Coordinates of C-alpha atoms in Angstrom, one line a residue:
Chain A
M1 CA 0.9 16.7 -13.6
G2 CA -0.6 14.8 -16.8
D3 CA -2.4 11.3 -16.6
Y4 CA 0.0 9.0 -18.3
G5 CA -1.0 6.0 -20.2
V6 CA 1.9 3.0 -21.0
F7 CA 1.2 3.5 -25.0
D8 CA 2.6 7.6 -24.1
I9 CA 5.3 6.2 -22.5
I10 CA 6.8 2.8 -24.5
G11 CA 6.1 3.9 -28.3
P12 CA 4.7 5.0 -30.3
V13 CA 6.8 2.8 -33.0
M14 CA 8.2 5.7 -35.0
V15 CA 10.7 5.6 -37.9
G16 CA 13.5 7.7 -36.7
P17 CA 15.8 10.0 -35.1
S18 CA 13.2 12.5 -34.1
S19 CA 9.4 12.1 -32.2
S20 CA 9.3 16.1 -32.9
H21 CA 11.6 16.9 -36.2
T22 CA 9.8 13.9 -38.0
A23 CA 6.8 11.8 -36.2
G24 CA 5.2 15.3 -36.0
A25 CA 6.0 16.2 -39.3
A26 CA 5.0 12.7 -41.1
R27 CA 1.3 13.4 -39.0
L28 CA 0.9 17.2 -40.3
G29 CA 1.6 16.6 -43.6
E30 CA -1.1 13.9 -43.0
M31 CA -3.6 15.8 -42.2
A32 CA -2.9 18.3 -44.8
R33 CA -3.1 15.8 -47.0
S34 CA -6.4 14.4 -45.5
L35 CA -7.9 18.4 -45.4
C36 CA -7.5 18.8 -49.6
G37 CA -9.2 15.7 -49.5
G38 CA -5.8 13.3 -50.4
K39 CA -5.1 14.0 -54.5
I40 CA -2.5 16.6 -54.6
S41 CA -0.7 17.6 -57.3
E42 CA 2.1 20.2 -56.2
V43 CA 3.3 21.1 -52.8
T44 CA 5.8 24.0 -51.5
F45 CA 6.8 23.9 -47.9
E46 CA 7.2 26.9 -45.9
L47 CA 10.1 25.9 -43.5
H48 CA 9.9 28.0 -39.8
G49 CA 12.2 28.1 -36.9
S50 CA 13.7 25.1 -36.3
F51 CA 11.6 23.1 -39.2
A52 CA 14.2 25.2 -41.3
Q53 CA 17.1 25.4 -39.5
T54 CA 17.7 20.8 -38.6
Y55 CA 15.1 19.8 -41.3
Q56 CA 18.1 17.8 -43.6
G57 CA 20.1 16.5 -40.5
H58 CA 16.3 15.2 -39.4
G59 CA 15.0 14.1 -42.3
T60 CA 12.2 16.6 -41.8
D61 CA 11.7 16.9 -45.5
K62 CA 11.2 13.3 -46.4
A63 CA 9.0 12.8 -43.2
L64 CA 6.2 16.1 -44.6
L65 CA 6.9 15.0 -47.8
A66 CA 5.9 11.3 -47.0
G67 CA 2.5 12.4 -45.2
I68 CA 1.3 14.6 -48.3
I69 CA 1.6 11.4 -50.1
G70 CA -0.1 9.0 -47.6
L71 CA 2.4 7.1 -45.8
R72 CA 1.8 7.0 -41.9
P73 CA 4.5 7.5 -39.3
A74 CA 5.7 4.2 -38.7
D75 CA 5.8 3.4 -42.7
E76 CA 9.3 2.0 -43.5
R77 CA 9.4 3.4 -46.9
L78 CA 9.3 6.9 -44.7
P79 CA 13.1 7.5 -46.3
R80 CA 12.0 6.7 -49.5
S81 CA 9.6 9.4 -49.6
F82 CA 11.6 11.6 -52.4
E83 CA 11.3 8.9 -54.6
L84 CA 8.6 7.5 -54.2
A85 CA 6.5 11.3 -54.6
D86 CA 8.4 11.7 -57.8
Q87 CA 6.8 8.2 -58.8
L88 CA 3.7 9.6 -58.5
G89 CA 4.3 12.8 -60.8
L90 CA 3.9 15.1 -57.3
R91 CA 6.1 18.4 -57.6
Y92 CA 7.3 19.4 -54.5
R93 CA 9.9 22.3 -53.1
F94 CA 11.0 22.9 -49.7
V95 CA 11.5 26.7 -49.0
P96 CA 12.5 28.2 -45.1
A97 CA 10.4 30.7 -43.9
D98 CA 9.3 33.0 -41.3
L99 CA 5.9 32.4 -40.4
G100 CA 5.9 35.3 -37.7
S101 CA 5.9 33.8 -33.9
V102 CA 4.9 30.5 -34.5
H103 CA 6.4 27.8 -32.7
P104 CA 10.2 26.8 -33.3
N105 CA 8.6 23.7 -35.7
T106 CA 6.3 24.9 -38.2
V107 CA 5.8 24.2 -41.7
R108 CA 3.1 25.3 -44.1
F109 CA 1.5 23.6 -46.4
L110 CA 0.9 25.3 -50.0
I111 CA -1.1 23.4 -52.1
V112 CA -2.7 22.7 -55.2
T113 CA -5.1 19.8 -55.9
E114 CA -5.7 17.8 -59.2
A115 CA -8.8 19.7 -59.3
G116 CA -6.7 22.8 -59.3
E117 CA -8.0 24.1 -56.1
H118 CA -5.3 25.9 -53.8
Y119 CA -5.2 25.5 -49.5
S120 CA -3.0 27.2 -47.1
I121 CA -2.2 25.0 -44.5
T122 CA -0.1 26.2 -40.9
G123 CA 0.7 23.2 -38.8
S124 CA 3.1 23.3 -36.0
S125 CA 5.0 20.1 -34.2
V126 CA 4.7 20.9 -30.5
G127 CA 6.3 17.7 -28.6
G128 CA 6.4 14.4 -28.1
G129 CA 4.6 13.8 -31.6
N130 CA 1.8 15.6 -31.5
V131 CA 0.4 18.2 -33.7
V132 CA -1.7 21.0 -33.7
I133 CA -2.7 22.8 -37.4
T134 CA -3.9 26.1 -36.2
D135 CA -4.0 27.5 -39.7
I136 CA -6.6 26.7 -42.3
N137 CA -6.7 29.2 -46.1
G138 CA -6.5 32.1 -43.5
I139 CA -8.7 30.9 -41.1
P140 CA -7.2 30.3 -37.4
V141 CA -8.2 27.2 -35.9
S142 CA -6.6 24.7 -33.3
F143 CA -7.0 21.2 -34.6
T144 CA -5.0 18.2 -32.6
G145 CA -6.4 15.3 -34.2
E146 CA -8.6 14.6 -31.2
S147 CA -11.5 16.2 -32.1
P148 CA -13.1 15.9 -36.1
I149 CA -13.2 19.2 -37.5
I150 CA -15.3 20.9 -40.4
V151 CA -14.2 24.6 -42.1
T152 CA -16.8 26.2 -44.1
R153 CA -16.8 29.1 -46.6
H154 CA -20.2 31.1 -47.2
K155 CA -21.8 33.4 -48.1
D156 CA -22.1 36.3 -45.3
T157 CA -25.9 35.7 -44.9
P158 CA -27.7 35.3 -42.2
G159 CA -29.6 32.0 -41.7
V160 CA -26.1 29.3 -42.7
I161 CA -24.6 29.0 -39.7
S162 CA -28.4 28.4 -38.7
N163 CA -28.5 25.8 -41.4
I164 CA -25.8 23.9 -39.9
T165 CA -25.9 23.4 -37.4
A166 CA -29.8 22.4 -37.5
L167 CA -28.2 19.6 -39.5
L168 CA -25.8 18.4 -37.0
Y169 CA -28.4 18.6 -34.0
N170 CA -30.6 16.5 -36.5
E171 CA -27.4 13.8 -36.7
R172 CA -27.2 14.5 -32.5
V173 CA -23.5 15.9 -33.2
N174 CA -22.5 18.0 -30.4
I175 CA -20.3 21.4 -31.0
G176 CA -17.2 21.4 -28.5
N177 CA -15.6 24.9 -30.0
M178 CA -16.9 27.2 -33.0
R179 CA -15.4 30.6 -34.3
V180 CA -16.3 32.5 -37.1
N181 CA -14.3 34.8 -40.0
R182 CA -16.1 37.3 -41.9
H183 CA -13.8 39.1 -45.0
K184 CA -15.9 42.1 -45.6
T185 CA -14.2 42.9 -49.3
S186 CA -15.8 39.8 -50.6
G187 CA -19.0 39.1 -48.7
T188 CA -18.1 35.8 -47.4
A189 CA -17.5 34.1 -44.0
D190 CA -15.9 31.1 -42.4
M191 CA -16.3 28.7 -40.0
Y192 CA -14.6 26.1 -37.9
L193 CA -16.5 24.0 -36.0
E194 CA -15.3 21.1 -33.8
L195 CA -17.3 18.7 -33.9
D196 CA -17.5 15.8 -30.3
K197 CA -17.4 12.9 -33.1
E198 CA -17.2 12.2 -36.3
I199 CA -20.4 13.2 -39.1
D200 CA -21.8 10.8 -41.4
P201 CA -20.2 11.5 -44.9
S202 CA -24.1 12.1 -46.1
V203 CA -24.4 14.9 -43.3
L204 CA -21.5 16.3 -45.1
E205 CA -22.7 16.0 -48.3
K206 CA -26.2 17.8 -47.1
I207 CA -24.3 20.6 -45.5
R208 CA -22.1 21.1 -49.0
A209 CA -25.7 21.1 -50.8
L210 CA -27.1 23.8 -48.2
P211 CA -28.0 27.7 -50.3
D212 CA -25.2 30.2 -50.0
M213 CA -22.3 26.8 -49.0
E214 CA -19.1 27.5 -50.8
N215 CA -16.6 25.4 -49.6
V216 CA -16.5 22.2 -46.6
L217 CA -13.6 20.7 -45.3
E218 CA -13.5 18.2 -43.1
L219 CA -11.1 16.5 -40.9
R220 CA -11.3 13.3 -39.0
C221 CA -9.6 12.0 -36.7
Q222 CA -6.6 10.0 -37.3
P223 CA -7.3 5.9 -36.7
D224 CA -7.0 4.9 -33.6
E225 CA -2.8 2.2 -33.8
F226 CA -4.6 -0.2 -31.6
Chain B
M1 CA -1.2 5.7 -14.1
I2 CA -3.6 6.8 -11.6
E3 CA -1.5 6.2 -8.5
A4 CA 0.1 9.2 -8.3
S5 CA 3.5 7.8 -6.7
A6 CA 5.6 5.1 -6.0
K7 CA 4.5 4.8 -2.4
G8 CA 1.3 4.5 -3.8
V9 CA 2.1 2.1 -6.5
L10 CA 4.3 0.0 -3.2
A11 CA 1.1 -0.3 -1.5
A12 CA -1.2 -1.5 -4.1
C13 CA 1.2 -4.4 -4.5
D14 CA 1.7 -5.1 -1.3
E15 CA -1.8 -5.4 -1.1
R16 CA -2.4 -7.9 -3.9
D17 CA 1.0 -9.2 -3.9
I18 CA 1.8 -8.5 -7.8
S19 CA 4.7 -6.7 -9.3
I20 CA 4.8 -3.3 -10.1
G21 CA 4.4 -4.3 -14.4
E22 CA 1.0 -6.3 -13.3
C23 CA -0.1 -3.2 -11.3
T24 CA 0.7 -1.3 -14.1
L25 CA -1.2 -3.4 -16.4
R26 CA -4.6 -4.0 -14.3
E27 CA -4.4 0.1 -13.9
E28 CA -4.5 0.4 -17.9
C29 CA -7.3 -2.1 -18.2
E30 CA -8.7 0.5 -15.7
R31 CA -7.9 3.5 -17.1
S32 CA -8.0 2.7 -21.2
G33 CA -10.6 0.6 -20.7
K34 CA -8.8 -1.8 -22.6
S35 CA -9.0 -5.5 -21.8
R36 CA -6.0 -7.5 -20.9
E37 CA -5.3 -9.7 -23.9
R38 CA -5.6 -6.6 -26.2
L39 CA -3.2 -4.7 -23.9
L40 CA -0.3 -7.6 -23.8
A41 CA -0.7 -8.4 -27.5
R42 CA -0.1 -4.3 -28.0
M43 CA 2.7 -4.8 -25.8
E44 CA 4.1 -7.9 -27.8
E45 CA 3.5 -6.0 -30.7
M46 CA 6.3 -3.2 -28.9
L47 CA 8.8 -5.7 -28.2
F48 CA 8.7 -7.5 -32.3
A49 CA 9.5 -3.8 -32.8
M50 CA 12.4 -3.8 -30.6
R51 CA 13.8 -6.7 -31.2
A52 CA 13.4 -5.7 -35.4
S53 CA 15.5 -2.4 -34.5
V54 CA 18.7 -3.9 -32.6
R55 CA 19.3 -6.0 -35.2
P56 CA 20.0 -4.1 -38.6
G57 CA 23.3 -1.6 -36.6
L58 CA 24.8 -5.2 -35.6
S59 CA 24.8 -6.9 -39.0
E60 CA 26.5 -4.2 -41.0
P61 CA 27.6 0.2 -40.2
L62 CA 24.9 1.8 -40.3
R63 CA 24.9 5.9 -41.4
S64 CA 22.7 8.4 -39.9
T65 CA 20.7 10.4 -42.3
S66 CA 23.5 13.3 -41.6
G67 CA 25.8 11.6 -42.5
L68 CA 27.4 13.1 -38.4
T69 CA 27.6 9.2 -36.8
G70 CA 27.0 5.5 -37.5
G71 CA 29.2 2.9 -37.4
D72 CA 29.9 2.3 -34.2
A73 CA 27.9 -0.7 -33.2
F74 CA 28.6 -3.1 -35.6
R75 CA 32.6 -2.2 -34.4
Y76 CA 32.3 -2.5 -30.7
H77 CA 29.9 -5.7 -31.6
R78 CA 32.7 -7.2 -33.9
Y79 CA 35.6 -6.0 -31.0
C80 CA 33.4 -7.7 -28.7
Q81 CA 32.4 -11.5 -30.6
D82 CA 36.4 -11.5 -31.0
G83 CA 37.4 -10.6 -27.7
E84 CA 36.5 -10.5 -24.3
P85 CA 35.2 -6.8 -23.4
L86 CA 36.3 -6.0 -20.1
C87 CA 32.3 -5.2 -19.4
G88 CA 31.4 -9.3 -19.7
P89 CA 28.6 -10.1 -22.2
V90 CA 25.7 -8.6 -20.4
I91 CA 26.5 -5.3 -20.1
A92 CA 29.1 -5.6 -23.4
S93 CA 26.0 -7.4 -25.8
A94 CA 23.3 -4.1 -23.5
A95 CA 25.5 -1.7 -25.0
A96 CA 26.5 -3.0 -28.6
M97 CA 22.9 -3.5 -28.9
A98 CA 22.2 0.8 -27.7
L99 CA 23.9 1.5 -30.0
S100 CA 22.6 0.1 -32.3
V101 CA 19.5 1.2 -31.5
S102 CA 19.9 4.3 -31.5
E103 CA 22.1 4.3 -34.8
Y104 CA 19.0 2.9 -36.3
N105 CA 17.1 5.9 -35.0
A106 CA 19.2 8.7 -36.5
A107 CA 19.3 6.4 -40.2
M108 CA 15.4 7.0 -39.9
G109 CA 14.9 3.2 -39.2
R110 CA 11.8 2.1 -37.5
I111 CA 12.0 2.6 -33.5
V112 CA 10.1 2.8 -30.5
A113 CA 10.5 5.4 -28.3
C114 CA 10.9 4.5 -25.1
P115 CA 10.3 6.7 -23.2
T116 CA 11.2 9.3 -26.1
A117 CA 13.7 8.7 -29.8
G118 CA 16.6 10.3 -28.3
S119 CA 16.9 7.5 -25.6
C120 CA 15.2 4.6 -27.7
G121 CA 18.0 2.2 -27.2
I122 CA 18.2 1.7 -23.2
V123 CA 15.3 -0.5 -22.3
P124 CA 15.0 -2.7 -25.4
A125 CA 18.9 -3.4 -24.9
A126 CA 18.3 -4.4 -21.1
L127 CA 15.4 -6.8 -21.8
L128 CA 16.7 -8.1 -24.8
S129 CA 21.0 -8.6 -23.4
V130 CA 19.6 -10.1 -20.1
G131 CA 16.3 -11.8 -21.8
E132 CA 18.7 -13.3 -24.4
Q133 CA 21.3 -14.7 -21.4
R134 CA 18.9 -16.2 -19.3
G135 CA 16.2 -17.3 -21.0
K136 CA 13.8 -15.3 -20.5
S137 CA 10.5 -15.7 -22.3
D138 CA 8.6 -13.3 -24.6
G139 CA 6.1 -13.1 -22.1
E140 CA 8.5 -12.9 -19.0
L141 CA 10.0 -9.8 -21.3
V142 CA 6.3 -8.4 -22.1
M143 CA 5.6 -7.7 -18.6
A144 CA 8.6 -6.4 -17.3
L145 CA 8.3 -3.5 -20.0
F146 CA 4.9 -2.8 -18.5
T147 CA 7.1 -1.9 -14.8
A148 CA 9.0 -0.1 -17.2
S149 CA 6.3 2.0 -18.7
G150 CA 4.6 2.4 -15.1
V151 CA 7.9 3.7 -14.0
G152 CA 8.3 5.7 -16.3
E153 CA 4.5 7.1 -16.3
L154 CA 5.5 8.8 -12.5
I155 CA 8.2 10.1 -13.7
A156 CA 6.2 11.8 -16.6
Q157 CA 3.7 12.8 -14.0
N158 CA 5.5 13.9 -11.6
A159 CA 8.5 15.4 -13.4
T160 CA 9.2 15.3 -17.4
I161 CA 10.1 12.7 -19.6
A162 CA 11.3 15.4 -21.9
G163 CA 14.8 16.7 -23.2
A164 CA 13.8 20.7 -23.7
Q165 CA 12.0 20.4 -20.1
G166 CA 14.3 18.5 -17.8
G167 CA 17.5 17.8 -19.6
C168 CA 19.4 14.6 -21.0
Q169 CA 18.7 13.1 -17.0
A170 CA 15.1 12.9 -18.4
E171 CA 15.3 10.9 -21.4
C172 CA 18.3 8.6 -20.7
G173 CA 18.2 8.7 -16.8
S174 CA 14.0 8.6 -17.6
A175 CA 14.9 5.3 -19.8
S176 CA 17.6 4.1 -17.4
A177 CA 15.5 3.7 -14.0
M178 CA 12.5 2.5 -16.3
A179 CA 14.8 -0.5 -17.5
A180 CA 16.8 -0.9 -14.3
A181 CA 13.0 -1.3 -12.9
A182 CA 12.3 -3.6 -15.6
L183 CA 15.1 -5.9 -15.1
V184 CA 15.0 -6.5 -11.3
E185 CA 11.2 -7.7 -11.6
L186 CA 12.4 -9.6 -15.1
M187 CA 14.9 -11.4 -12.5
G188 CA 12.2 -12.4 -9.9
G189 CA 12.9 -8.8 -7.7
S190 CA 10.6 -7.5 -5.6
P191 CA 8.8 -3.7 -6.7
R192 CA 10.3 -2.3 -3.7
Q193 CA 13.7 -3.5 -4.8
A194 CA 12.5 -2.0 -8.8
F195 CA 12.3 1.5 -7.1
H196 CA 15.5 0.9 -5.4
A197 CA 17.4 0.7 -8.7
A198 CA 15.2 3.4 -10.5
A199 CA 16.7 5.8 -8.3
M200 CA 19.4 4.8 -8.1
S201 CA 19.6 4.6 -12.2
I202 CA 18.6 8.3 -11.9
K203 CA 20.5 9.4 -8.9
T204 CA 23.7 8.6 -11.6
V205 CA 22.2 10.7 -14.1
L206 CA 21.4 13.4 -12.0
G207 CA 21.6 16.8 -13.6
L208 CA 22.4 15.2 -17.2
V209 CA 22.0 17.9 -20.0
C210 CA 20.4 18.0 -23.0
D211 CA 23.3 19.3 -25.5
P212 CA 23.0 17.5 -28.8
V213 CA 25.8 19.1 -31.7
G214 CA 23.9 20.9 -34.1
G215 CA 20.7 20.3 -32.4
L216 CA 20.2 16.1 -34.3
V217 CA 19.9 13.2 -32.2
E218 CA 23.3 12.0 -32.6
I219 CA 26.1 13.1 -30.8
P220 CA 26.0 12.8 -27.6
C221 CA 22.7 11.2 -27.5
I222 CA 23.7 7.5 -29.1
K223 CA 26.6 7.1 -26.2
R224 CA 24.4 8.6 -24.0
N225 CA 22.2 5.4 -24.7
A226 CA 25.1 3.3 -24.5
S227 CA 26.2 4.0 -21.0
G228 CA 22.6 4.1 -19.7
V229 CA 21.8 0.7 -20.2
A230 CA 25.2 -0.5 -18.5
N231 CA 24.2 2.0 -15.8
A232 CA 19.9 0.3 -15.6
I233 CA 22.0 -2.8 -15.4
L234 CA 24.6 -2.0 -12.9
C235 CA 21.4 -0.5 -10.9
A236 CA 19.3 -3.1 -11.0
D237 CA 22.4 -6.1 -9.9
L238 CA 22.7 -3.9 -7.5
A239 CA 19.0 -3.5 -6.1
L240 CA 19.0 -7.3 -6.7
G241 CA 22.1 -7.3 -4.1
G242 CA 20.0 -5.9 -1.8
V243 CA 21.6 -2.6 -2.0
E244 CA 19.2 0.3 -1.2
S245 CA 18.7 4.0 -2.0
Y246 CA 19.0 5.9 0.8
I247 CA 16.9 9.0 -0.9
P248 CA 13.8 6.6 -2.5
F249 CA 12.3 7.2 -5.8
D250 CA 9.6 9.7 -5.5
D251 CA 12.0 12.3 -3.4
T252 CA 14.3 11.3 -5.8
V253 CA 12.2 12.4 -9.5
S254 CA 11.4 15.5 -7.1
A255 CA 14.8 16.2 -6.8
M256 CA 14.9 15.8 -11.3
D257 CA 12.1 18.0 -11.6
K258 CA 13.3 20.7 -9.5
V259 CA 17.3 20.1 -11.3
G260 CA 15.5 20.2 -15.1
R261 CA 13.5 23.5 -13.8
A262 CA 16.6 25.1 -12.6
M263 CA 18.2 24.5 -15.7
P264 CA 19.9 26.7 -18.3
A265 CA 17.1 26.7 -21.6
A266 CA 21.2 26.8 -23.3
L267 CA 21.2 23.2 -21.6
R268 CA 18.0 22.5 -22.4
E269 CA 18.0 20.3 -26.3
T270 CA 18.6 23.9 -27.9
A271 CA 22.1 23.1 -29.1
L272 CA 23.1 26.0 -27.9
G273 CA 25.3 25.1 -24.6
G274 CA 27.5 22.3 -22.8
L275 CA 29.0 19.5 -26.5
A276 CA 27.2 21.4 -28.6
A277 CA 28.9 24.8 -27.8
T278 CA 31.8 23.5 -28.4
E279 CA 34.9 23.9 -30.6
A280 CA 34.7 20.5 -31.9
G281 CA 31.1 20.6 -31.7
Q282 CA 30.7 23.8 -33.5
R283 CA 32.6 22.6 -36.3
L284 CA 29.9 19.3 -36.5
A285 CA 27.5 21.4 -36.9
Q286 CA 28.5 23.6 -39.6
K287 CA 29.9 20.2 -41.4
I288 CA 26.6 19.3 -41.4
K289 CA 24.8 22.5 -42.7
K290 CA 26.7 22.4 -45.8

């Protein structure tokens, strides 16, 4: 038995027709955009399962692209996202794909930013407009938008993790969940941190400036609707 | 919802001599830590968004994004204005509104999920049509939305509001129950009468399957919104007239939960059974794939 509030029953205000295939898809696009820092020049949407089967009828394609260009799920311009993306000069394509044993409503975003960085982000729309990002650049994660996360890529060497956690400790930010993956061939490791609260951008800059850091991504929670 | 059952909500209403809507609002203040004013203002935004979602489909024929459906709200609305619909003015205008909101949803319009996008036409149509015909204020409609929400929370907590889990009884059935209870309180009925109306609405659609053609929220969802609001108005009227449900609300919800669990996957939003699997349903699904 879950705990439901008034606006879990009445709401959200959303562009139809489906909370999972439209509203959830728009949120996934929005989260992928925010992970890449917002400046995107090219996206390939790999659509899996039910997303691949019914994406045109549900407007899943329009919703995903709307999120990528920064529209919220209730934005009435969402059905015109193709036109708006064209105006921005964004290149995009939709490809049905088999992403393996994942949730039926899953998409993988293959993104190229204006700075030329490549990102691979996978997420699923799990019902009622709720979503979860499950993979960022090959690192398994579980980001639902409720707690902020940080994903780092760094040299696989002693001290890196303690430097990061020390910085967070100084800010009195508690870590709720963490995972480290090492890549033996490249000598690098990835770390996924789920935090109890959002950190100041200056702390993020301090983490970026630490020795042996290659890349730091951050995902903030969605702004509260009211 | 802090109270876990209609029985608990009724006891709380009796103790403080308040409505289900008021009880739901007070519990939400406690649960969320947000002020009464803020919650009322937020619900008013929902009401305004609902009102905006009713109009487009009545003023012009809408076409769904898939191209499969559309235009019925406009067609039926014009018939109602030109003649005397058999349903009478209240149900006829509500049915036209429910079709309209659902068509707008299928056309990628901006709607309020209530409780879901598939059943988004029922509660707005019930409240806005009765509200208009009986001269109810926005303040009264906002309180009725809290009633609807309280009933929906109890269903979500004790059964489900997802078609993929419980079939259409969980979506359009829940919306009907929410609308029926809200109408009873809007018209001055007691919390007890409101739960009787909600129980009766669920009873009439118990076991209803979720079988969307091509997996899209169109056939039969749009028309089930029209019948869902008619069901809600009838059950509200029965309850206001003193008719009671022999099976109380909590038992009805528990039955809905068990029936949903016993339902085969083919009848839970997979588009593999029911109307979706008929010859015509398959043909229509093929048409949109081209």
